[in-house]
Amino acid sequence: MMMLKKTSAFVLMLCMAASMAMAHPAKKRDKKALEELLHNTCKVYDLMRTEKGFYRDYVGTKDVCDHGSTASIGMGLVSLCIANQMGWAPDAEQKIIQTLNSVLGDENQQGIARTPKGCYIHFFDLETGAAKGDDYSPIDTNIMLGGALFAKRYFHKNETIARLADQLYNEVDESLFVGDVKTGKICLKMNEDGSPLNMYTSPYNEYMMVAYFAKSQESVLDGKAHQNWKGHYGNPSKLPAVDYVTKSGEKIPVNTDLAFMNEFTSNFTFMFNYLFVHSFSNDPVYIQKLKNAAMADRAWWQEHPQRAEKGWKDYEWGTTAGTGLYNRNGKIGQGYMVDKICLAENIGTNKDHNLGLNVAPSALAGYSPAMPQEVETDLLAMLHDQRKIGQMTLPKQEGITTGKEFVLWKYSYADPSWKADRIEGVDFGCMLMGLAALPDLLGHEFFNTYNDFFNPDAPQYHK
């Protein structure tokens, strides 16, 4: 009997060893696949970059974007830090310095157009930096600023990057963006003379980062920006939310600026705040809010009434902004879509803000800080899907791409044959951050370390 037990135990150990040996190569293949996807994601920003260090608004497969975007600059700077950490961009410091010099301008170049108090234009001329349109934008200014401060902290020993990032930060008068403190108002747009246009937004949305930078810049602790922060984003339990109710009756509270309409915001808002607001990424309460958004998003797709007819899989989910299809009274076309989930009872109505059934792998990836294992599993399933769903081949460019690399981007079940022909730099930031934050790549600590912009101590990143 004793001999039988020993034999059984030995056989069990052999089986376990064989299983581990088989699993190890699969794990290595999966990590390599995700690493390659992240590398290609960084290449998207390399394709956007111009000789002056500006970043285009988008990368196109059918055209070349003719204008720059300040928001793309912010994401491009973060991409350079990620690529440097991964060993792909040894010249990242020089590129960052070039970009910041081009943004700010000097005696030889005017820099990007901005108001007298440092609110930058959203879109600009790639040669001169002159304004295209009149959108002097607090949020796009702060996404660019967030990228600069991220680069400053990542390359914390580089005095030139620190000087230029500080110059940009000090040039922007964040106090002008703060509106009514009681309602948490943040200005959406500024006039060219620097005065606020009478257009404001309320919590909760991506303007959390504007409120955060305004509070951080204000020296008076009971000043307007501090009051605004403490009354709203500094007190997350008070932020407005709408319950997404699943078929089983589970209520998932999701923060939104549209609670008064019983509607949701687009979920990139959680991801942008995670990337640039340390008070978000370092707070378990906010990470849970990101997870709630993910759980509601996943439930919307998995319980959608058209799922059986259209046939999408469990791992196909994610809703956010970017190029996609619209469906207006049965007419389908392509456009820039700020896709959002809606309450289950509003699917198919005028409150359904994803009638184009656009699946966003970028949103799926962006939830990784809150649901790392689930996100990794579903991304790998997408990568292994024989239909090559969401795969967008990048255009060939000497020194960057061969024409064979692909990334995961938006696709549609309103028309499964449709292929996106552009990737917007700001929206693709969700994919960039989400992939890099996976535990097998750079992990949550990479972002939580380097977005701690106002910490005077040297960063200590440990993967």
Short mmCIF file of C-alpha atoms in Angstrom, two decimals:
data_model
loop_
_atom_site.label_atom_id
_atom_site.label_comp_id
_atom_site.label_asym_id
_atom_site.label_seq_id
_atom_site.Cartn_x
_atom_site.Cartn_y
_atom_site.Cartn_z
CA MET A 1 0.00 0.00 0.00
CA MET A 2 2.83 2.39 0.92
CA MET A 3 4.59 1.56 -2.34
CA LEU A 4 1.41 2.31 -4.29
CA LYS A 5 1.09 5.71 -2.63
CA LYS A 6 4.72 6.55 -3.42
CA THR A 7 4.26 5.48 -7.04
CA SER A 8 1.08 7.56 -7.37
CA ALA A 9 2.78 10.59 -5.89
CA PHE A 10 5.74 10.15 -8.26
CA VAL A 11 3.44 9.88 -11.28
CA LEU A 12 1.56 13.01 -10.13
CA MET A 13 4.83 14.93 -9.81
CA LEU A 14 5.85 13.83 -13.31
CA CYS A 15 2.51 14.99 -14.72
CA MET A 16 2.81 18.35 -12.96
CA ALA A 17 6.36 18.83 -14.23
CA ALA A 18 5.29 17.97 -17.78
CA SER A 19 2.37 20.37 -17.54
CA MET A 20 4.61 23.18 -16.30
CA ALA A 21 7.11 22.50 -19.07
CA MET A 22 4.34 22.73 -21.65
CA ALA A 23 2.88 25.89 -20.11
CA HIS A 24 6.21 27.73 -19.96
CA PRO A 25 6.74 28.02 -23.75
CA ALA A 26 3.12 29.13 -24.17
CA LYS A 27 3.61 31.83 -21.54
CA LYS A 28 6.77 33.00 -23.30
CA ARG A 29 4.94 33.13 -26.64
CA ASP A 30 2.13 35.14 -25.11
CA LYS A 31 4.53 37.63 -23.55
CA LYS A 32 6.37 37.98 -26.85
CA ALA A 33 3.08 38.61 -28.67
CA LEU A 34 2.07 41.33 -26.20
CA GLU A 35 5.53 42.87 -26.29
CA GLU A 36 5.42 42.99 -30.09
CA LEU A 37 1.98 44.61 -29.93
CA LEU A 38 3.30 47.26 -27.54
CA HIS A 39 6.31 47.85 -29.81
CA ASN A 40 4.02 48.37 -32.79
CA THR A 41 1.85 50.67 -30.68
CA CYS A 42 4.90 52.83 -29.97
CA LYS A 43 5.65 52.81 -33.69
CA VAL A 44 2.27 54.45 -34.31
CA TYR A 45 3.62 57.50 -32.48
CA ASP A 46 6.91 57.28 -34.34
CA LEU A 47 4.87 57.45 -37.56
CA MET A 48 3.08 60.56 -36.26
CA ARG A 49 6.33 62.34 -35.42
CA THR A 50 7.63 65.01 -37.81
CA GLU A 51 11.18 66.20 -38.43
CA LYS A 52 10.59 69.09 -36.01
CA GLY A 53 9.42 66.77 -33.27
CA PHE A 54 5.75 67.65 -33.60
CA TYR A 55 3.09 64.93 -33.67
CA ARG A 56 0.31 64.64 -36.22
CA ASP A 57 -3.29 64.29 -35.15
CA TYR A 58 -3.52 60.80 -36.66
CA VAL A 59 -1.75 58.14 -38.70
CA GLY A 60 -3.62 57.28 -41.87
CA THR A 61 -3.42 54.33 -44.23
CA LYS A 62 -4.92 56.31 -47.13
CA ASP A 63 -3.62 59.82 -46.49
CA VAL A 64 -1.04 61.78 -44.51
CA CYS A 65 -2.43 63.99 -41.78
CA ASP A 66 -1.62 67.65 -42.50
CA HIS A 67 -2.01 69.08 -38.99
CA GLY A 68 -0.51 68.60 -35.58
CA SER A 69 -2.26 67.91 -32.29
CA THR A 70 -1.12 69.06 -28.85
CA ALA A 71 -2.82 66.02 -27.32
CA SER A 72 -0.88 63.71 -29.65
CA ILE A 73 2.31 65.39 -28.43
CA GLY A 74 1.49 64.43 -24.85
CA MET A 75 0.90 60.79 -25.77
CA GLY A 76 3.96 60.81 -28.03
CA LEU A 77 6.19 61.89 -25.15
CA VAL A 78 4.84 59.10 -22.95
CA SER A 79 5.43 56.66 -25.81
CA LEU A 80 9.10 57.67 -25.97
CA CYS A 81 9.49 56.97 -22.24
CA ILE A 82 7.87 53.54 -22.62
CA ALA A 83 9.96 52.71 -25.67
CA ASN A 84 13.13 53.78 -23.86
CA GLN A 85 12.30 51.59 -20.86
CA MET A 86 11.72 48.65 -23.23
CA GLY A 87 15.05 49.27 -24.97
CA TRP A 88 13.59 50.45 -28.29
CA ALA A 89 14.37 54.19 -28.16
CA PRO A 90 17.92 54.94 -26.96
CA ASP A 91 17.59 58.44 -28.45
CA ALA A 92 14.40 59.29 -26.55
CA GLU A 93 15.97 62.09 -24.51
CA GLN A 94 17.14 63.96 -27.61
CA LYS A 95 13.73 63.55 -29.23
CA ILE A 96 11.92 64.85 -26.15
CA ILE A 97 14.17 67.90 -25.96
CA GLN A 98 13.55 68.60 -29.65
CA THR A 99 9.79 68.33 -29.18
CA LEU A 100 9.69 70.62 -26.15
CA ASN A 101 11.88 73.21 -27.90
CA SER A 102 9.57 73.14 -30.91
CA VAL A 103 6.49 73.48 -28.71
CA LEU A 104 7.84 76.42 -26.75
CA GLY A 105 9.70 78.14 -29.58
CA ASP A 106 12.68 80.45 -29.37
CA GLU A 107 14.25 83.32 -31.27
CA ASN A 108 14.42 81.12 -34.39
CA GLN A 109 10.89 79.65 -34.33
CA GLN A 110 7.56 80.80 -32.93
CA GLY A 111 6.44 77.57 -31.26
CA ILE A 112 2.85 76.38 -31.12
CA ALA A 113 0.14 79.01 -30.94
CA ARG A 114 -1.23 79.71 -27.47
CA THR A 115 -3.01 82.40 -25.53
CA PRO A 116 -1.06 85.02 -23.54
CA LYS A 117 -1.59 82.84 -20.46
CA GLY A 118 -0.37 79.62 -22.03
CA CYS A 119 -3.50 77.77 -23.21
CA TYR A 120 -2.43 76.00 -26.39
CA ILE A 121 -4.37 75.50 -29.58
CA HIS A 122 -5.59 71.95 -30.18
CA PHE A 123 -4.69 71.67 -33.89
CA PHE A 124 -1.77 73.51 -35.47
CA ASP A 125 0.27 73.90 -38.65
CA LEU A 126 3.09 71.36 -38.71
CA GLU A 127 5.57 73.79 -40.26
CA THR A 128 4.89 77.03 -38.40
CA GLY A 129 2.98 76.00 -35.27
CA ALA A 130 0.24 78.48 -36.24
CA ALA A 131 -3.29 77.79 -35.07
CA LYS A 132 -5.66 75.73 -37.17
CA GLY A 133 -9.10 76.69 -36.01
CA ASP A 134 -9.85 78.47 -32.74
CA ASP A 135 -9.92 75.63 -30.19
CA TYR A 136 -7.62 76.96 -27.47
CA SER A 137 -8.11 73.91 -25.32
CA PRO A 138 -7.43 73.42 -21.58
CA ILE A 139 -7.68 69.63 -21.83
CA ASP A 140 -5.36 69.27 -24.82
CA THR A 141 -2.92 71.70 -23.22
CA ASN A 142 -2.89 69.54 -20.09
CA ILE A 143 -2.47 66.25 -21.97
CA MET A 144 0.60 67.77 -23.64
CA LEU A 145 1.78 69.11 -20.28
CA GLY A 146 1.19 65.70 -18.68
CA GLY A 147 3.43 64.09 -21.29
CA ALA A 148 6.15 66.69 -20.65
CA LEU A 149 6.02 66.18 -16.88
CA PHE A 150 6.02 62.39 -17.33
CA ALA A 151 9.19 62.72 -19.43
CA LYS A 152 10.73 65.02 -16.82
CA ARG A 153 10.19 62.49 -14.04
CA TYR A 154 11.22 59.49 -16.15
CA PHE A 155 14.46 61.20 -17.26
CA HIS A 156 14.87 62.81 -13.84
CA LYS A 157 18.62 63.31 -14.26
CA ASN A 158 18.25 65.27 -17.51
CA GLU A 159 18.41 68.95 -16.56
CA THR A 160 17.42 70.19 -20.02
CA ILE A 161 14.20 68.17 -20.07
CA ALA A 162 13.45 69.37 -16.53
CA ARG A 163 14.01 73.02 -17.49
CA LEU A 164 11.82 72.82 -20.60
CA ALA A 165 9.03 70.88 -18.88
CA ASP A 166 9.05 73.38 -16.00
CA GLN A 167 8.95 76.26 -18.47
CA LEU A 168 5.86 74.77 -20.09
CA TYR A 169 4.21 74.10 -16.72
CA ASN A 170 4.89 77.61 -15.42
CA GLU A 171 3.71 79.21 -18.65
CA VAL A 172 0.21 77.72 -18.36
CA ASP A 173 -2.03 79.65 -15.98
CA GLU A 174 -4.23 76.79 -14.79
CA SER A 175 -6.26 79.05 -12.50
CA LEU A 176 -8.06 80.52 -15.51
CA PHE A 177 -9.59 77.13 -16.29
CA VAL A 178 -11.37 76.80 -12.93
CA GLY A 179 -14.98 77.94 -12.97
CA ASP A 180 -17.70 77.72 -10.34
CA VAL A 181 -16.28 75.87 -7.34
CA LYS A 182 -19.63 74.66 -5.99
CA THR A 183 -20.41 72.71 -9.16
CA GLY A 184 -16.81 71.79 -10.03
CA LYS A 185 -16.87 73.62 -13.34
CA ILE A 186 -13.80 73.51 -15.63
CA CYS A 187 -13.58 75.62 -18.79
CA LEU A 188 -13.82 73.73 -22.08
CA LYS A 189 -12.37 76.40 -24.32
CA MET A 190 -10.54 79.72 -24.10
CA ASN A 191 -10.69 82.79 -26.31
CA GLU A 192 -7.56 83.73 -28.24
CA ASP A 193 -6.97 86.65 -25.84
CA GLY A 194 -6.78 84.17 -22.94
CA SER A 195 -10.19 84.83 -21.39
CA PRO A 196 -12.49 81.88 -20.71
CA LEU A 197 -15.20 81.18 -23.24
CA ASN A 198 -18.51 80.63 -21.51
CA MET A 199 -18.40 76.85 -21.98
CA TYR A 200 -17.87 74.64 -18.93
CA THR A 201 -18.00 70.99 -17.94
CA SER A 202 -18.75 69.37 -14.60
CA PRO A 203 -17.42 66.19 -12.93
CA TYR A 204 -16.88 63.38 -13.66
CA ASN A 205 -14.74 63.29 -16.82
CA GLU A 206 -11.19 63.67 -18.10
CA TYR A 207 -11.08 67.28 -16.93
CA MET A 208 -10.07 65.84 -13.59
CA MET A 209 -6.51 66.33 -14.83
CA VAL A 210 -7.14 70.06 -15.40
CA ALA A 211 -8.50 70.36 -11.86
CA TYR A 212 -5.46 68.41 -10.61
CA PHE A 213 -2.88 70.61 -12.36
CA ALA A 214 -4.71 73.77 -11.25
CA LYS A 215 -4.67 72.59 -7.61
CA SER A 216 -1.02 71.57 -7.86
CA GLN A 217 -0.01 74.92 -9.32
CA GLU A 218 -1.91 77.04 -6.79
CA SER A 219 0.21 78.12 -3.82
CA VAL A 220 -2.69 79.24 -1.60
CA LEU A 221 -4.04 76.12 0.09
CA ASP A 222 -7.54 77.52 0.49
CA GLY A 223 -7.59 79.08 -2.97
CA LYS A 224 -10.20 78.48 -5.65
CA ALA A 225 -8.45 75.54 -7.31
CA HIS A 226 -7.92 73.76 -3.97
CA GLN A 227 -11.54 74.31 -3.02
CA ASN A 228 -12.62 72.94 -6.37
CA TRP A 229 -10.47 69.84 -5.93
CA LYS A 230 -11.49 69.15 -2.35
CA GLY A 231 -15.17 69.57 -3.10
CA HIS A 232 -15.20 67.15 -6.02
CA TYR A 233 -12.29 65.00 -7.25
CA GLY A 234 -10.60 65.06 -3.86
CA ASN A 235 -13.78 63.54 -2.43
CA PRO A 236 -14.49 60.66 -4.86
CA SER A 237 -17.48 59.32 -2.94
CA LYS A 238 -19.40 62.46 -3.90
CA LEU A 239 -18.77 62.21 -7.64
CA PRO A 240 -21.95 61.68 -9.69
CA ALA A 241 -22.57 58.18 -11.00
CA VAL A 242 -25.17 56.11 -12.84
CA ASP A 243 -25.84 52.46 -12.03
CA TYR A 244 -25.42 50.06 -14.92
CA VAL A 245 -27.80 47.19 -14.16
CA THR A 246 -26.88 43.77 -15.56
CA LYS A 247 -29.39 41.08 -16.53
CA SER A 248 -28.78 39.39 -13.20
CA GLY A 249 -29.74 42.59 -11.40
CA GLU A 250 -26.24 43.57 -10.32
CA LYS A 251 -25.84 47.34 -10.03
CA ILE A 252 -22.47 48.72 -11.12
CA PRO A 253 -21.99 52.43 -10.26
CA VAL A 254 -20.10 54.22 -13.04
CA ASN A 255 -19.00 57.83 -12.66
CA THR A 256 -20.18 60.21 -15.33
CA ASP A 257 -20.76 63.89 -16.08
CA LEU A 258 -24.14 62.96 -17.57
CA ALA A 259 -25.83 61.56 -14.46
CA PHE A 260 -28.60 64.15 -14.80
CA MET A 261 -29.49 62.48 -18.13
CA ASN A 262 -28.97 58.95 -16.80
CA GLU A 263 -26.20 58.48 -19.39
CA PHE A 264 -22.52 57.51 -19.27
CA THR A 265 -19.36 59.31 -20.28
CA SER A 266 -16.90 57.75 -22.73
CA ASN A 267 -14.57 55.48 -20.80
CA PHE A 268 -11.30 56.99 -22.00
CA THR A 269 -11.93 59.52 -19.22
CA PHE A 270 -10.88 56.97 -16.60
CA MET A 271 -7.78 55.97 -18.57
CA PHE A 272 -6.51 59.50 -19.23
CA ASN A 273 -6.90 60.34 -15.54
CA TYR A 274 -5.06 57.16 -14.56
CA LEU A 275 -2.20 58.12 -16.86
CA PHE A 276 -1.72 61.74 -15.78
CA VAL A 277 -3.24 62.12 -12.29
CA HIS A 278 -1.27 60.48 -9.48
CA SER A 279 -4.19 60.99 -7.12
CA PHE A 280 -6.12 58.63 -9.39
CA SER A 281 -3.52 55.94 -10.09
CA ASN A 282 -2.37 55.83 -6.46
CA ASP A 283 -5.86 55.59 -4.93
CA PRO A 284 -7.59 52.19 -4.64
CA VAL A 285 -10.95 53.99 -4.68
CA TYR A 286 -10.24 55.38 -8.13
CA ILE A 287 -8.83 52.07 -9.38
CA GLN A 288 -12.15 50.51 -8.33
CA LYS A 289 -13.94 53.20 -10.33
CA LEU A 290 -11.88 52.18 -13.35
CA LYS A 291 -12.83 48.57 -12.70
CA ASN A 292 -16.51 49.48 -12.43
CA ALA A 293 -16.33 51.18 -15.81
CA ALA A 294 -14.71 48.03 -17.23
CA MET A 295 -17.31 45.69 -15.73
CA ALA A 296 -20.19 47.78 -17.08
CA ASP A 297 -18.54 47.99 -20.51
CA ARG A 298 -18.03 44.23 -20.63
CA ALA A 299 -21.60 43.55 -19.49
CA TRP A 300 -22.96 45.90 -22.18
CA TRP A 301 -21.28 43.84 -24.88
CA GLN A 302 -21.87 40.39 -23.41
CA GLU A 303 -25.56 41.02 -22.75
CA HIS A 304 -26.29 43.05 -25.89
CA PRO A 305 -29.50 41.87 -27.66
CA GLN A 306 -27.74 41.73 -31.07
CA ARG A 307 -24.90 39.52 -29.85
CA ALA A 308 -26.51 36.20 -30.88
CA GLU A 309 -27.29 37.55 -34.35
CA LYS A 310 -23.90 39.23 -34.92
CA GLY A 311 -21.85 36.53 -33.20
CA TRP A 312 -19.16 38.38 -31.30
CA LYS A 313 -17.18 36.46 -28.68
CA ASP A 314 -16.82 36.97 -24.93
CA TYR A 315 -13.41 38.58 -25.40
CA GLU A 316 -14.68 41.20 -27.85
CA TRP A 317 -15.56 44.27 -25.83
CA GLY A 318 -14.44 47.81 -25.09
CA THR A 319 -16.05 51.17 -25.82
CA THR A 320 -14.33 54.53 -26.29
CA ALA A 321 -13.57 57.34 -28.73
CA GLY A 322 -11.84 57.23 -32.11
CA THR A 323 -12.58 56.56 -35.75
CA GLY A 324 -15.56 54.26 -36.14
CA LEU A 325 -18.87 53.67 -37.89
CA TYR A 326 -22.11 55.49 -37.19
CA ASN A 327 -25.58 54.17 -37.87
CA ARG A 328 -28.10 56.93 -38.44
CA ASN A 329 -31.55 55.71 -39.40
CA GLY A 330 -30.01 52.67 -41.04
CA LYS A 331 -27.38 54.68 -42.92
CA ILE A 332 -23.85 53.52 -42.03
CA GLY A 333 -20.80 55.72 -42.49
CA GLN A 334 -17.36 56.44 -41.05
CA GLY A 335 -16.56 59.33 -38.73
CA TYR A 336 -14.95 60.34 -35.47
CA MET A 337 -17.10 58.67 -32.84
CA VAL A 338 -17.15 59.33 -29.08
CA ASP A 339 -18.67 55.93 -28.35
CA LYS A 340 -20.28 55.25 -24.97
CA ILE A 341 -22.25 52.46 -23.37
CA CYS A 342 -25.86 53.10 -22.39
CA LEU A 343 -28.38 51.56 -20.04
CA ALA A 344 -29.61 48.19 -21.32
CA GLU A 345 -33.13 49.52 -21.85
CA ASN A 346 -31.77 52.32 -24.07
CA ILE A 347 -29.96 50.08 -26.57
CA GLY A 348 -31.16 50.90 -30.08
CA THR A 349 -32.67 54.26 -29.06
CA ASN A 350 -31.40 57.82 -29.42
CA LYS A 351 -29.64 57.32 -26.08
CA ASP A 352 -27.50 54.53 -27.55
CA HIS A 353 -24.18 56.18 -28.40
CA ASN A 354 -22.66 53.13 -30.07
CA LEU A 355 -25.21 52.21 -32.71
CA GLY A 356 -22.24 51.50 -34.99
CA LEU A 357 -21.30 48.60 -32.69
CA ASN A 358 -17.68 49.71 -32.66
CA VAL A 359 -15.46 47.40 -30.62
CA ALA A 360 -12.45 49.25 -29.15
CA PRO A 361 -9.52 46.99 -28.18
CA SER A 362 -7.86 50.21 -26.99
CA ALA A 363 -10.52 50.52 -24.28
CA LEU A 364 -10.16 46.85 -23.34
CA ALA A 365 -6.40 47.37 -22.95
CA GLY A 366 -6.91 50.59 -20.99
CA TYR A 367 -8.68 48.71 -18.20
CA SER A 368 -5.55 46.66 -17.43
CA PRO A 369 -4.55 48.55 -14.24
CA ALA A 370 -7.84 47.43 -12.67
CA MET A 371 -8.30 43.98 -14.30
CA PRO A 372 -4.83 42.87 -15.48
CA GLN A 373 -5.43 39.13 -15.89
CA GLU A 374 -8.82 39.46 -17.55
CA VAL A 375 -7.52 42.11 -19.96
CA GLU A 376 -4.43 40.10 -20.86
CA THR A 377 -6.50 36.96 -21.50
CA ASP A 378 -8.95 38.78 -23.75
CA LEU A 379 -6.27 40.69 -25.68
CA LEU A 380 -4.44 37.43 -26.38
CA ALA A 381 -7.70 35.87 -27.54
CA MET A 382 -8.13 38.79 -29.95
CA LEU A 383 -4.58 38.35 -31.22
CA HIS A 384 -5.15 34.62 -31.78
CA ASP A 385 -8.57 35.06 -33.43
CA GLN A 386 -8.31 33.55 -36.92
CA ARG A 387 -10.52 36.32 -38.34
CA LYS A 388 -7.77 38.85 -37.53
CA ILE A 389 -10.37 41.07 -35.90
CA GLY A 390 -9.27 44.63 -35.23
CA GLN A 391 -5.90 44.15 -36.89
CA MET A 392 -4.80 47.31 -38.69
CA THR A 393 -1.62 47.12 -40.75
CA LEU A 394 0.61 50.15 -40.30
CA PRO A 395 1.82 52.08 -43.35
CA LYS A 396 5.39 51.46 -44.46
CA GLN A 397 7.93 54.14 -43.55
CA GLU A 398 11.67 53.76 -43.85
CA GLY A 399 13.40 53.36 -40.52
CA ILE A 400 10.14 52.74 -38.63
CA THR A 401 7.90 50.14 -40.25
CA THR A 402 8.18 47.52 -43.00
CA GLY A 403 4.50 47.51 -43.94
CA LYS A 404 3.87 44.20 -42.15
CA GLU A 405 3.41 45.41 -38.57
CA PHE A 406 -0.10 45.62 -37.18
CA VAL A 407 -1.87 46.98 -34.12
CA LEU A 408 -5.29 46.34 -32.62
CA TRP A 409 -7.74 49.13 -33.29
CA LYS A 410 -11.45 49.74 -33.63
CA TYR A 411 -13.69 47.53 -35.75
CA SER A 412 -17.43 47.32 -36.18
CA TYR A 413 -20.20 44.74 -36.06
CA ALA A 414 -22.46 47.12 -37.98
CA ASP A 415 -20.20 46.24 -40.92
CA PRO A 416 -17.61 43.53 -40.14
CA SER A 417 -15.89 44.14 -43.50
CA TRP A 418 -15.04 47.74 -42.56
CA LYS A 419 -11.40 48.57 -41.84
CA ALA A 420 -10.37 51.74 -40.02
CA ASP A 421 -8.09 53.93 -42.13
CA ARG A 422 -6.71 56.14 -39.37
CA ILE A 423 -5.64 56.05 -35.72
CA GLU A 424 -5.99 59.20 -33.64
CA GLY A 425 -2.98 59.81 -31.40
CA VAL A 426 -4.87 60.96 -28.33
CA ASP A 427 -7.37 58.08 -28.37
CA PHE A 428 -4.71 55.45 -29.02
CA GLY A 429 -3.12 56.52 -25.74
CA CYS A 430 -5.51 54.11 -24.00
CA MET A 431 -3.90 51.20 -25.86
CA LEU A 432 -0.40 52.54 -25.19
CA MET A 433 -0.97 52.86 -21.45
CA GLY A 434 -3.01 49.68 -21.10
CA LEU A 435 -0.50 47.40 -22.80
CA ALA A 436 2.48 48.88 -20.96
CA ALA A 437 0.66 48.53 -17.62
CA LEU A 438 0.25 44.77 -18.02
CA PRO A 439 2.21 42.90 -15.32
CA ASP A 440 4.23 40.97 -17.93
CA LEU A 441 5.42 44.22 -19.51
CA LEU A 442 6.06 47.39 -17.43
CA GLY A 443 3.25 47.05 -14.92
CA HIS A 444 1.10 49.47 -12.94
CA GLU A 445 4.10 50.75 -10.97
CA PHE A 446 5.67 52.25 -14.09
CA PHE A 447 2.85 54.77 -14.38
CA ASN A 448 2.28 55.21 -10.67
CA THR A 449 5.97 56.06 -10.29
CA TYR A 450 6.42 58.42 -13.21
CA ASN A 451 3.11 60.32 -12.97
CA ASP A 452 4.00 61.43 -9.44
CA PHE A 453 4.97 64.75 -10.98
CA PHE A 454 5.15 66.90 -7.87
CA ASN A 455 7.12 64.52 -5.66
CA PRO A 456 10.55 66.11 -5.00
CA ASP A 457 12.18 62.74 -4.29
CA ALA A 458 13.85 60.80 -7.09
CA PRO A 459 11.59 58.12 -8.60
CA GLN A 460 12.13 54.52 -7.57
CA TYR A 461 10.60 52.25 -10.19
CA HIS A 462 10.70 48.53 -9.47
CA LYS A 463 8.88 46.23 -11.85
#
